[in-house]
Coordinates of C-alpha atoms and ligand atoms in Angstrom, one line a residue:
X1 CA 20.2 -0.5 13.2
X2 CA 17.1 -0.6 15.5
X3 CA 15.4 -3.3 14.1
X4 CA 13.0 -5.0 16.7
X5 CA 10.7 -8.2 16.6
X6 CA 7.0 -6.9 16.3
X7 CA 5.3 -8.1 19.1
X8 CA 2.5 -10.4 17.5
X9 CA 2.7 -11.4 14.1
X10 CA 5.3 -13.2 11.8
X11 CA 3.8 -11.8 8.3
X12 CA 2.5 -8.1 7.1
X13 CA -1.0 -8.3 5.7
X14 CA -3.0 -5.8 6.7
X15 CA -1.7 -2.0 8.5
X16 CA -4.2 -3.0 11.7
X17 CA -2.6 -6.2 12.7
X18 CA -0.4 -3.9 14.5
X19 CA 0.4 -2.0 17.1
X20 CA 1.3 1.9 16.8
X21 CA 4.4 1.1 18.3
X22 CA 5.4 -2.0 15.7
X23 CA 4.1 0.3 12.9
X24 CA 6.5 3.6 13.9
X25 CA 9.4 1.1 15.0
X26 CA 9.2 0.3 11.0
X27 CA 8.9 3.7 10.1
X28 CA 11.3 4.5 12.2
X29 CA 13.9 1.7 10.5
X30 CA 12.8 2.8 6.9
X31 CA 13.7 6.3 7.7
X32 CA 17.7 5.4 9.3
X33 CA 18.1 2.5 6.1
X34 CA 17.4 4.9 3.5
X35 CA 20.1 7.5 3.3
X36 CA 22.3 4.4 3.4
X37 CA 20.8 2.8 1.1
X38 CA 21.0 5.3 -1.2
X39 CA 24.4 5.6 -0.6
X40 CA 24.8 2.1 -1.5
X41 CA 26.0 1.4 2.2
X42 CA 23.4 -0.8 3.6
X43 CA 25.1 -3.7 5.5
X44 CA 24.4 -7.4 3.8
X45 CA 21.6 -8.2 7.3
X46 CA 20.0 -11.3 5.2
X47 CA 23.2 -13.0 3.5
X48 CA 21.6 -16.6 2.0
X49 CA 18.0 -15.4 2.6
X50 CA 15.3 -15.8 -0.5
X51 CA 12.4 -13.8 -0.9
X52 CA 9.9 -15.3 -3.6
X53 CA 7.6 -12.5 -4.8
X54 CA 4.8 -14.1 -6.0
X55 CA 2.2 -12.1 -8.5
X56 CA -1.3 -12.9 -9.8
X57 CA -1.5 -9.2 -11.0
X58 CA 1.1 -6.7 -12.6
X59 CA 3.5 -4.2 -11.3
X60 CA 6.3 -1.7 -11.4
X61 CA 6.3 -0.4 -8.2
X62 CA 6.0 -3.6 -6.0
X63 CA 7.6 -5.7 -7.9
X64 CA 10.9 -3.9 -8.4
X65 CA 11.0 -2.5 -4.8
X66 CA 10.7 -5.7 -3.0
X67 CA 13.2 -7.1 -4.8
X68 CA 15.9 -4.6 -5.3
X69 CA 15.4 -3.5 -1.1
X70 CA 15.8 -7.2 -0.1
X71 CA 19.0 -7.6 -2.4
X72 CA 20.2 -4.4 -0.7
X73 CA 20.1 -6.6 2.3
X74 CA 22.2 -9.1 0.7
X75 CA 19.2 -11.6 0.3
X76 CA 18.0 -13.5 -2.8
X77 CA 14.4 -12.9 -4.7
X78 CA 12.7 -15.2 -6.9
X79 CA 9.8 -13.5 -9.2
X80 CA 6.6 -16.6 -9.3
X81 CA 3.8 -15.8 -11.5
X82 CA 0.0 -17.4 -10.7
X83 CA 0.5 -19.5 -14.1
X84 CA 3.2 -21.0 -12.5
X85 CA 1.9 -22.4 -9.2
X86 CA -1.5 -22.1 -9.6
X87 CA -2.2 -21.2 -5.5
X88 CA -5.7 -22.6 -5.2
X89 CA -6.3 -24.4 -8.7
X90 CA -3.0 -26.5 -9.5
X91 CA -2.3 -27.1 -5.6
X92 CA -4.5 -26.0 -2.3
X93 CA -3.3 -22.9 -0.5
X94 CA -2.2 -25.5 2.2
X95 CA 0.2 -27.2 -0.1
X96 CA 2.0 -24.3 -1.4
X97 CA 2.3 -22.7 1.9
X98 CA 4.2 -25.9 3.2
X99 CA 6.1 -26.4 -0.1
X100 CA 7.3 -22.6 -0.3
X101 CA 8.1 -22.6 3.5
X102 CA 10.7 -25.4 3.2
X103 CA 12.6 -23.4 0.0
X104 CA 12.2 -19.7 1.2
X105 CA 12.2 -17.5 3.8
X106 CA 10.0 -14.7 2.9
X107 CA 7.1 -14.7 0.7
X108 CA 5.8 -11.3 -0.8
X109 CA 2.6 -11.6 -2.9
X110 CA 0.3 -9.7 -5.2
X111 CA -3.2 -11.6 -5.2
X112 CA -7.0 -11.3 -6.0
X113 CA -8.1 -12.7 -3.3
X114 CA -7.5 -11.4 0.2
X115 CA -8.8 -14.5 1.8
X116 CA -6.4 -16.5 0.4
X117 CA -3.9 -14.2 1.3
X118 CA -4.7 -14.9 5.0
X119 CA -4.8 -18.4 4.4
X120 CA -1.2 -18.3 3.3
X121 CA 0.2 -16.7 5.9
X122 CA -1.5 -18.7 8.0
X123 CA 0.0 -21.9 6.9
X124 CA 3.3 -20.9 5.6
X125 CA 5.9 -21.1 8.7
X126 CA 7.4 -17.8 6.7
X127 CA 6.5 -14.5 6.7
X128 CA 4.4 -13.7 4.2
X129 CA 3.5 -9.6 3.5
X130 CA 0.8 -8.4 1.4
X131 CA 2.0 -7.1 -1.7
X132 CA -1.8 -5.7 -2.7
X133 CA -5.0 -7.1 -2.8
X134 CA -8.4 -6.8 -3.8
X135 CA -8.6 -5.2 -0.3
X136 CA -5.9 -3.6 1.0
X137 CA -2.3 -2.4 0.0
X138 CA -0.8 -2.2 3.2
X139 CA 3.1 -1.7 2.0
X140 CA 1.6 1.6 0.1
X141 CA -0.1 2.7 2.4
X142 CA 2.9 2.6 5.0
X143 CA 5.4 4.2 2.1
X144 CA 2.6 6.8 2.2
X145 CA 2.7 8.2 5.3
X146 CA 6.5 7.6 5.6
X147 CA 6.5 10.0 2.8
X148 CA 3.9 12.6 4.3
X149 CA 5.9 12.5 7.7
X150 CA 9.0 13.2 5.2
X151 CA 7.3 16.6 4.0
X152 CA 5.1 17.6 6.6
X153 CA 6.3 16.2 10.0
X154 CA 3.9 14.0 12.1
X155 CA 0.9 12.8 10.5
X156 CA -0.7 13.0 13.9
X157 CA -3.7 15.8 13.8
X158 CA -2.9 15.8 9.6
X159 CA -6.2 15.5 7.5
X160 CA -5.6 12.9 4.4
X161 CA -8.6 13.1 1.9
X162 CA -8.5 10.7 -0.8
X163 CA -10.3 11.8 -3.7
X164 CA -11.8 8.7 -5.6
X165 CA -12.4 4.9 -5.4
X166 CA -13.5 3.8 -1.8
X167 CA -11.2 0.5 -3.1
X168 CA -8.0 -1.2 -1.6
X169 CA -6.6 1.4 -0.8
X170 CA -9.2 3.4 1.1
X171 CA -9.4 0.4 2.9
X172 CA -5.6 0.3 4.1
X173 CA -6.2 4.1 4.8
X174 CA -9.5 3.0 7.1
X175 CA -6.9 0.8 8.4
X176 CA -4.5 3.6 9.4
X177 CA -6.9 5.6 10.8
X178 CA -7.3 2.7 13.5
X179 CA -4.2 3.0 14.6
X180 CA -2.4 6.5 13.5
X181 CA -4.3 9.7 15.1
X182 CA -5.2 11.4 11.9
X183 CA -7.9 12.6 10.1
X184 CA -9.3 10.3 6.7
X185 CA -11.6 11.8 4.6
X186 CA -12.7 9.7 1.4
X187 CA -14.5 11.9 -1.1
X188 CA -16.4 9.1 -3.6
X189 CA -19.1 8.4 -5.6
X190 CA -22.0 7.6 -3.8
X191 CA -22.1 4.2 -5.8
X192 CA -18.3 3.4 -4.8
X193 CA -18.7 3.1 -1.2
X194 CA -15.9 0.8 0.8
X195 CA -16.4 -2.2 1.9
X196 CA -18.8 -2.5 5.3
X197 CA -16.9 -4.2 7.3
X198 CA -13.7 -2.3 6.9
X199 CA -15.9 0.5 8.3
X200 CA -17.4 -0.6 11.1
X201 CA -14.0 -2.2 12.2
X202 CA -13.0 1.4 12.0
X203 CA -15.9 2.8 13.8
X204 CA -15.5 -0.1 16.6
X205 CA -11.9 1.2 16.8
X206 CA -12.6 4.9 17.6
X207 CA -11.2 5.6 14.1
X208 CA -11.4 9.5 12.5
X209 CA -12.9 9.5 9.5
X210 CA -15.4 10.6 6.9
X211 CA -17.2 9.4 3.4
X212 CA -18.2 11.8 1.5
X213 CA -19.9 12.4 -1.6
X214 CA -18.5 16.0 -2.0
X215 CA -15.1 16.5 -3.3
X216 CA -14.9 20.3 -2.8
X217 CA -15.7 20.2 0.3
X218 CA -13.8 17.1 1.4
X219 CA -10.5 18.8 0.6
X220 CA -11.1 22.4 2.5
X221 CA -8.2 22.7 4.7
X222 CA -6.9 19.3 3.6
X223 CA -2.7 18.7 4.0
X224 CA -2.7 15.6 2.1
X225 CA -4.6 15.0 -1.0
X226 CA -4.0 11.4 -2.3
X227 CA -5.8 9.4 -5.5
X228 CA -5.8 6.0 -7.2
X229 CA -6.9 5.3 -10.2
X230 CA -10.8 4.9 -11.3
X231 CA -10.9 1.8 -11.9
X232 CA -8.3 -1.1 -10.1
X233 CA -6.6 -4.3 -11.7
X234 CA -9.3 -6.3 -12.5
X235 CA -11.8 -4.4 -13.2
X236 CA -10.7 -3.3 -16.8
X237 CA -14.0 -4.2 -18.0
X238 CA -15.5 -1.9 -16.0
X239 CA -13.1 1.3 -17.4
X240 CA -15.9 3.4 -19.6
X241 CA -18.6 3.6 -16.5
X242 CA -16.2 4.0 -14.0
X243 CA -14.3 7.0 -16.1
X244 CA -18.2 8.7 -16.3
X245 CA -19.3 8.1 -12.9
X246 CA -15.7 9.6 -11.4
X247 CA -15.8 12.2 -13.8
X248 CA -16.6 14.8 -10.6
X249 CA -13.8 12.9 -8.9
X250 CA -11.1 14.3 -10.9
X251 CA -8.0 15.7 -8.7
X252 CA -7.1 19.8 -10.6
X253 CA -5.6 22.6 -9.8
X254 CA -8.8 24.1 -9.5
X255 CA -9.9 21.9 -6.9
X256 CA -6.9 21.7 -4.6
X257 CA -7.3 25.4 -4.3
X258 CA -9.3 25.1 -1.2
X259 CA -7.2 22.9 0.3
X260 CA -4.1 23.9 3.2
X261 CA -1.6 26.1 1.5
X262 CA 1.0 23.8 2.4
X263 CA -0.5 20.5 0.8
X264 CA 1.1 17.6 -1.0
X265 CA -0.7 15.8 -3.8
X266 CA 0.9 11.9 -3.3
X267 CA -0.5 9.0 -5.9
X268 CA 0.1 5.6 -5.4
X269 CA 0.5 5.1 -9.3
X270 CA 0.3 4.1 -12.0
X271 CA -1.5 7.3 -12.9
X272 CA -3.9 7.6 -15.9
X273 CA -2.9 11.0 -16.4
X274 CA -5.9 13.4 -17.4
X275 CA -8.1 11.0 -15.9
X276 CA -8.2 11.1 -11.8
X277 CA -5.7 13.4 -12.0
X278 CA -4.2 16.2 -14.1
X279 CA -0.8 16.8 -15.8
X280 CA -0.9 20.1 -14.2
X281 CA -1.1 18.3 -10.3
X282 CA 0.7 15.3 -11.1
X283 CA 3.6 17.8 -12.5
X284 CA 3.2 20.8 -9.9
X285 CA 4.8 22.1 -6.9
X286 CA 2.5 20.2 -4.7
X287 CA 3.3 16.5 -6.0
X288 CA 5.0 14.3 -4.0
X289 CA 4.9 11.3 -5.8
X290 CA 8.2 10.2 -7.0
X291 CA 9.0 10.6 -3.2
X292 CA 6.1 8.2 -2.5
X293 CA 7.4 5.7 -5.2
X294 CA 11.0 5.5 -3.6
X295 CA 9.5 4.9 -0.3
X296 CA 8.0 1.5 -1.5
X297 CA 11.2 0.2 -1.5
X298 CA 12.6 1.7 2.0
X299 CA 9.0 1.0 3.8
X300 CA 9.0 -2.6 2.6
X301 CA 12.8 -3.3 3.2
X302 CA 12.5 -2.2 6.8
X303 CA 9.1 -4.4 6.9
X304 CA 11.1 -7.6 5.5
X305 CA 14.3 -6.8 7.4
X306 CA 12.0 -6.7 10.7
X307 CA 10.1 -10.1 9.5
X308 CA 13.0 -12.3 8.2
X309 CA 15.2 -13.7 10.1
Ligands
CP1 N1 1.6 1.4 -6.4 C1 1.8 0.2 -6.9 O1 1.6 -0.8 -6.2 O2 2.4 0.1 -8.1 P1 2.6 -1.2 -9.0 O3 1.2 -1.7 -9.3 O4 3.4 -0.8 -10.2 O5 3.3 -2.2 -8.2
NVA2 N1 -6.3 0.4 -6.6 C1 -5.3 0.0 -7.5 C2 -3.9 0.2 -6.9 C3 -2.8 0.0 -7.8 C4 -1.4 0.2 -7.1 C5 -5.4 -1.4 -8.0 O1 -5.7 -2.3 -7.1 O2 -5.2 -1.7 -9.2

């Protein structure tokens, strides 16, 4: 197996931390672990080894790929609710970063917060990899283009639109863009704009990449159409404005018509089907995105197999 150290960090929590080299050397891993792991034949790297997943917001996806990929390595996982340690109101971030560093060797979590994400990782001796955020979704993002490359060869010179939120995971596709040469076109309300200084770190960085306000447009030519939902964990309350003001938003047949001939539809899910998206895409021949949800688990178990030693 080809698994190298990256060169500068010990944790994963944000796609732009990186190098294009560390970033395609995990890619690279994911894609040589996975036939093997799906043949059950991954050899036992992290024997002894405990990953706590710890989550302040639910899951199917991250929750179930981080562990079952790290016991495919042979490693132990431990599931941690906020209730439980109360990371920043029962104990300071400081605390539980020393604590959890002397018990584990990995720490995967799924916070609010993104600052105190950072803070973690910078105080816990262990790697710790960012399991989604009010920010960013790095992992996703990473089993996204895993999955792309799967289907369409190089994302290098691809166009990406995502169709939607300018939320977390616009941000980890601004991210990308810094460090991946393709094109990232975000097609969004005018009120749902990402956050500024995710752009402008893209713009410093020579990023390419558009926000629009006009989905049919965005998508002309397109070879990768991707959506979230309208409205992210959290923001629940928010569900009956945010379903009216992305009504235009809404990812049909009708509107993937302009794009490449050759484009896959991929969804980080969950889906509210008949909302951002339709039956008929999530269903049809362009949807990628049970391919996308297996890739969680190969993307992040090269990403921890890298990381813990
Ligand atoms: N895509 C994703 O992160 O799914 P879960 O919320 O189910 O983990
Ligand atoms: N933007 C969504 C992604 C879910 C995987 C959220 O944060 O809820």
């Amino acid at each position: 197996m080809s698994e190298k150290s990256l060169s500068a960090h010990k944790d994963f929590v944000a796609i732009d931390d990186y190098s294009l080299e560390d970033l395609r050397a995990i890619l690279s891993l994911a894609r040589e672990q996975k036939p093997l792991a799906r043949a059950h034949k991954l050899p036992h790297s992290h024997p002894n080894r405990t990953l706590a997943c710890v989550f302040a917001k639910p899951s199917l996806r991250t929750r179930i790929s981080f562990e079952v990929g790290f016991q495919q390595l042979g490693g132990n996982t431990l599931f941690i609710t906020d209730k439980e340690i109360g990371m920043g109101t029962r104990e300071s971030v400081y605390d539980v970063a020393q604590v959890l560093s002397r018990f584990v060797d990995g720490i995967m979590i799924r916070w609010f917060d993104h600052q105190e994400v950072v803070d973690l990782a910078k105080h816990a001796t262990v790697p710790v990899v960012n399991g989604l955020t009010d920010l960013n979704h790095p992992c996703q993002v990473m089993a996204d283009i895993m999955t792309i490359e799967e289907h369409l060869g190089s994302i290098d010179g691809k166009t990406v639109v995502m169709v939607g939120d300018g939320n977390n995971l616009a941000h980890s596709w601004l991210n990308a863009a810094i460090r991946f040469p393709f094109n990232f076109i975000l097609a969004c309300p005018e009120e749902y704009t990402p956050d500024e200084a995710v752009v402008r770190r893209a713009e410093a960085a020579g990023a390419s990449f558009m926000i629009t306000h006009y989905p049919r447009e965005a998508v002309e030519g397109a070879h990768v159409i991707y959506s979230d939902a309208f409205y992210s964990m959290g923001q629940e309350a928010e569900a009956v404005k945010r379903r009216r003001d992305f009504a235009p938003f809404q990812i049909t047949a009708d509107l993937l018509s302009a794009a490449d001939a050759g484009h896959i539809v991929l969804h980080c899910l969950p889906a509210h089907r008949g909302e951002e998206i339709t039956d008929e895409v999530m269903d049809g021949p362009h949807s990628v995105v049970f391919d996308e949800a297996e890739n969680r688990m190969h993307a992040q178990r090269a990403i921890l197999a890298t990381l813990i030693k």
